[in-house]
């Protein structure tokens, strides 16, 4: 449990804003599709696990995977783009999917009568005003209608269907006509004459606190596709819907291709090395790895229902590398134990470490009871395919932890954790994007075109018994990536920018660019921003107070001069108050105040309190600065070099 607690801290714990899974009945917004399948999902899991040795309950079949993957359509899926709670009310916000920008907004629909509550409504549109293609995300939400208004010339759109509801420059003409001819018919006449131009509304829905868009479908098309079974509702993590679970959410954008980020999350073998210094992380990852001997990784379930792709694997959740390392590796060639202190391997009760991937975006990991399939702690990841070479990472720790850890603490831990391997992914991302582009060039000039671009198959070397699921994921990408919207165009653009005689010549971006926490996380997280402002305030105030104190110390000399100062102050006050005509009252008051101030100042500048207060101010300044630092670029080359030394603490070298 202790290990899980630490892991929980690493991967995000409870949220300070009290994130709650949405109750299943609160909204009747017609864009939203509520899944009632959470229990079903869980039962499904349960049957898959309890009958792991009988093949009936599992649909693991090779044919399904090939034909199913051919049918996988990126254009009829929901994509996670932002946590609903991170989207400020009435503030159009830009999100990006497959290199195209969209504007999303949370608006408040006014109640129709007293019994109804005001209701949050989410709208999404192509981030392009039809007038002159200005970004609508630079605009505003109108106060009464909740419409999206372009801030350039004020064209206004209903985000639920894209209809243009007003072109301000035509209002006068409309009104004049109306007055002249009278009535609604005149308005209609003007409207048909000066035809408005609608924007493009796209489907948006909310599930488990996440906003999902389906940008190739209008809201109405998404409704139709859903009722026809061509569009499944966003996949859910069953535990988030169950009572007793708390969810702690995080977000970070990366200049790393989304496919590479997904492969990283599904790779249990990297933790022992890449995250070696992250407390319990190496062991936590070890639970999900396979030794290929006693603890095999099995693919429990693979399904391609409704044009989707879902795959679940499991393996005994025991530490394997750690055990091997401690029992075998730490002996020298003669069989003598080496000097290194043996690490105790914590024996875990038999659980199944399960990894679930629901294409195209959701991954969740948990150690489950092998008969009930329940778990007290899971980590869930939603990877938004922002574009070629880009990704948005969103995660949640889902746990039965009784305490709430403030979200900013979680984010500090998680950002340190993510910094450890993100820069490694950059190399991988360059190599596979390059191969993918070359695959297209070969195919384009080939007499025998292929439908698959076998980058993973031809580039990676899989050796580890834990790579069952990564291999499957690689196959999924190889057979579907050529159909990802806009991918070929943006990929070839990237390649042409960075390629010279088949060599990538783009210099490696600096660590500072790749791990810029402020741009990637802080800017997108209102809670972290608020914390940074608080730190700034604390730093500023402690500096001002500190200097004031020092000046006071210099100004206020021993008792005698204090008395002199008091007298002067009193005199000044008396003079002033006399002029004002409240002499006696003000004089008494002022001399009392002066006396108080004097004794206070006197006490303050005495050596002990002076240094005490100065030290307290210094400490609070220091702490605020340290916390603030966590929300900006931090992971320098030096920190990396220090960090990788930790590998030697866990791994016994040959
Ligand atoms: C351990 O090392 C010592 C000296 O290096 C050697 O004499 C001894 O036989 C070794 N013990 C075993 C069990 O190999
Ligand atoms: C579950 O764990 C128990 C105890 O370790 C084991 O005996 C049993 O075979 C496991 N069941 C399955 C379905 O793996
Ligand atoms: C290869 O080219 C053909 C025809 O130009 C195209 O239909 C196919 O999608 C391409 N394959 C890949 C993997 O891009
Ligand atoms: S560009 Fe949007 S109103 Fe003109």
mmCIF file with all atom_site columns, C-alpha atoms and ligand atoms in Angstrom, residues 439-440 443-444 446 448-454 478 481-483 488, ligand 3:
data_model
loop_
_atom_site.group_PDB
_atom_site.id
_atom_site.type_symbol
_atom_site.label_atom_id
_atom_site.label_alt_id
_atom_site.label_comp_id
_atom_site.label_asym_id
_atom_site.label_entity_id
_atom_site.label_seq_id
_atom_site.pdbx_PDB_ins_code
_atom_site.Cartn_x
_atom_site.Cartn_y
_atom_site.Cartn_z
_atom_site.occupancy
_atom_site.B_iso_or_equiv
_atom_site.pdbx_formal_charge
_atom_site.auth_seq_id
_atom_site.auth_comp_id
_atom_site.auth_asym_id
_atom_site.auth_atom_id
_atom_site.pdbx_PDB_model_num
ATOM   1  C CA . UNK A 1 439 ? 7.530  4.881  -46.175 1.00 0.00 ? 439 UNK A CA 1
ATOM   2  C CA . UNK A 1 440 ? 5.215  7.328  -47.904 1.00 0.00 ? 440 UNK A CA 1
ATOM   3  C CA . UNK A 1 443 ? 4.912  3.932  -51.584 1.00 0.00 ? 443 UNK A CA 1
ATOM   4  C CA . UNK A 1 444 ? 4.316  6.984  -53.740 1.00 0.00 ? 444 UNK A CA 1
ATOM   5  C CA . UNK A 1 446 ? 6.271  2.247  -56.045 1.00 0.00 ? 446 UNK A CA 1
ATOM   6  C CA . UNK A 1 448 ? 2.879  -1.850 -56.005 1.00 0.00 ? 448 UNK A CA 1
ATOM   7  C CA . UNK A 1 449 ? 1.355  0.462  -53.432 1.00 0.00 ? 449 UNK A CA 1
ATOM   8  C CA . UNK A 1 450 ? 0.614  -0.913 -49.984 1.00 0.00 ? 450 UNK A CA 1
ATOM   9  C CA . UNK A 1 451 ? -2.037 0.025  -47.476 1.00 0.00 ? 451 UNK A CA 1
ATOM   10 C CA . UNK A 1 452 ? 0.237  -0.297 -44.475 1.00 0.00 ? 452 UNK A CA 1
ATOM   11 C CA . UNK A 1 453 ? 3.258  1.735  -43.527 1.00 0.00 ? 453 UNK A CA 1
ATOM   12 C CA . UNK A 1 454 ? 5.250  -0.769 -41.479 1.00 0.00 ? 454 UNK A CA 1
ATOM   13 C CA . UNK A 1 478 ? 1.279  0.410  -38.824 1.00 0.00 ? 478 UNK A CA 1
ATOM   14 C CA . UNK A 1 481 ? -1.603 5.645  -39.378 1.00 0.00 ? 481 UNK A CA 1
ATOM   15 C CA . UNK A 1 482 ? -1.807 6.188  -43.119 1.00 0.00 ? 482 UNK A CA 1
ATOM   16 C CA . UNK A 1 483 ? -5.508 6.933  -42.593 1.00 0.00 ? 483 UNK A CA 1
ATOM   17 C CA . UNK A 1 488 ? 0.552  12.581 -44.412 1.00 0.00 ? 488 UNK A CA 1
HETATM 18 C C1 . LIG B 2 .   ? 0.194  3.878  -50.993 1.00 0.00 ? 3   LIG B C1 1
HETATM 19 O O1 . LIG B 2 .   ? -0.287 4.489  -52.161 1.00 0.00 ? 3   LIG B O1 1
HETATM 20 C C2 . LIG B 2 .   ? -1.587 4.138  -52.524 1.00 0.00 ? 3   LIG B C2 1
HETATM 21 C C3 . LIG B 2 .   ? -1.887 4.713  -53.882 1.00 0.00 ? 3   LIG B C3 1
HETATM 22 O O2 . LIG B 2 .   ? -1.158 5.856  -54.121 1.00 0.00 ? 3   LIG B O2 1
HETATM 23 C C4 . LIG B 2 .   ? -2.543 4.598  -51.464 1.00 0.00 ? 3   LIG B C4 1
HETATM 24 O O3 . LIG B 2 .   ? -3.865 4.236  -51.785 1.00 0.00 ? 3   LIG B O3 1
HETATM 25 C C5 . LIG B 2 .   ? -2.148 3.963  -50.146 1.00 0.00 ? 3   LIG B C5 1
HETATM 26 O O4 . LIG B 2 .   ? -2.976 4.448  -49.109 1.00 0.00 ? 3   LIG B O4 1
HETATM 27 C C6 . LIG B 2 .   ? -0.715 4.278  -49.827 1.00 0.00 ? 3   LIG B C6 1
HETATM 28 N N1 . LIG B 2 .   ? -0.312 3.569  -48.623 1.00 0.00 ? 3   LIG B N1 1
HETATM 29 C C7 . LIG B 2 .   ? 0.156  4.159  -47.543 1.00 0.00 ? 3   LIG B C7 1
HETATM 30 C C8 . LIG B 2 .   ? 0.548  3.288  -46.431 1.00 0.00 ? 3   LIG B C8 1
HETATM 31 O O5 . LIG B 2 .   ? 0.234  5.363  -47.460 1.00 0.00 ? 3   LIG B O5 1
#
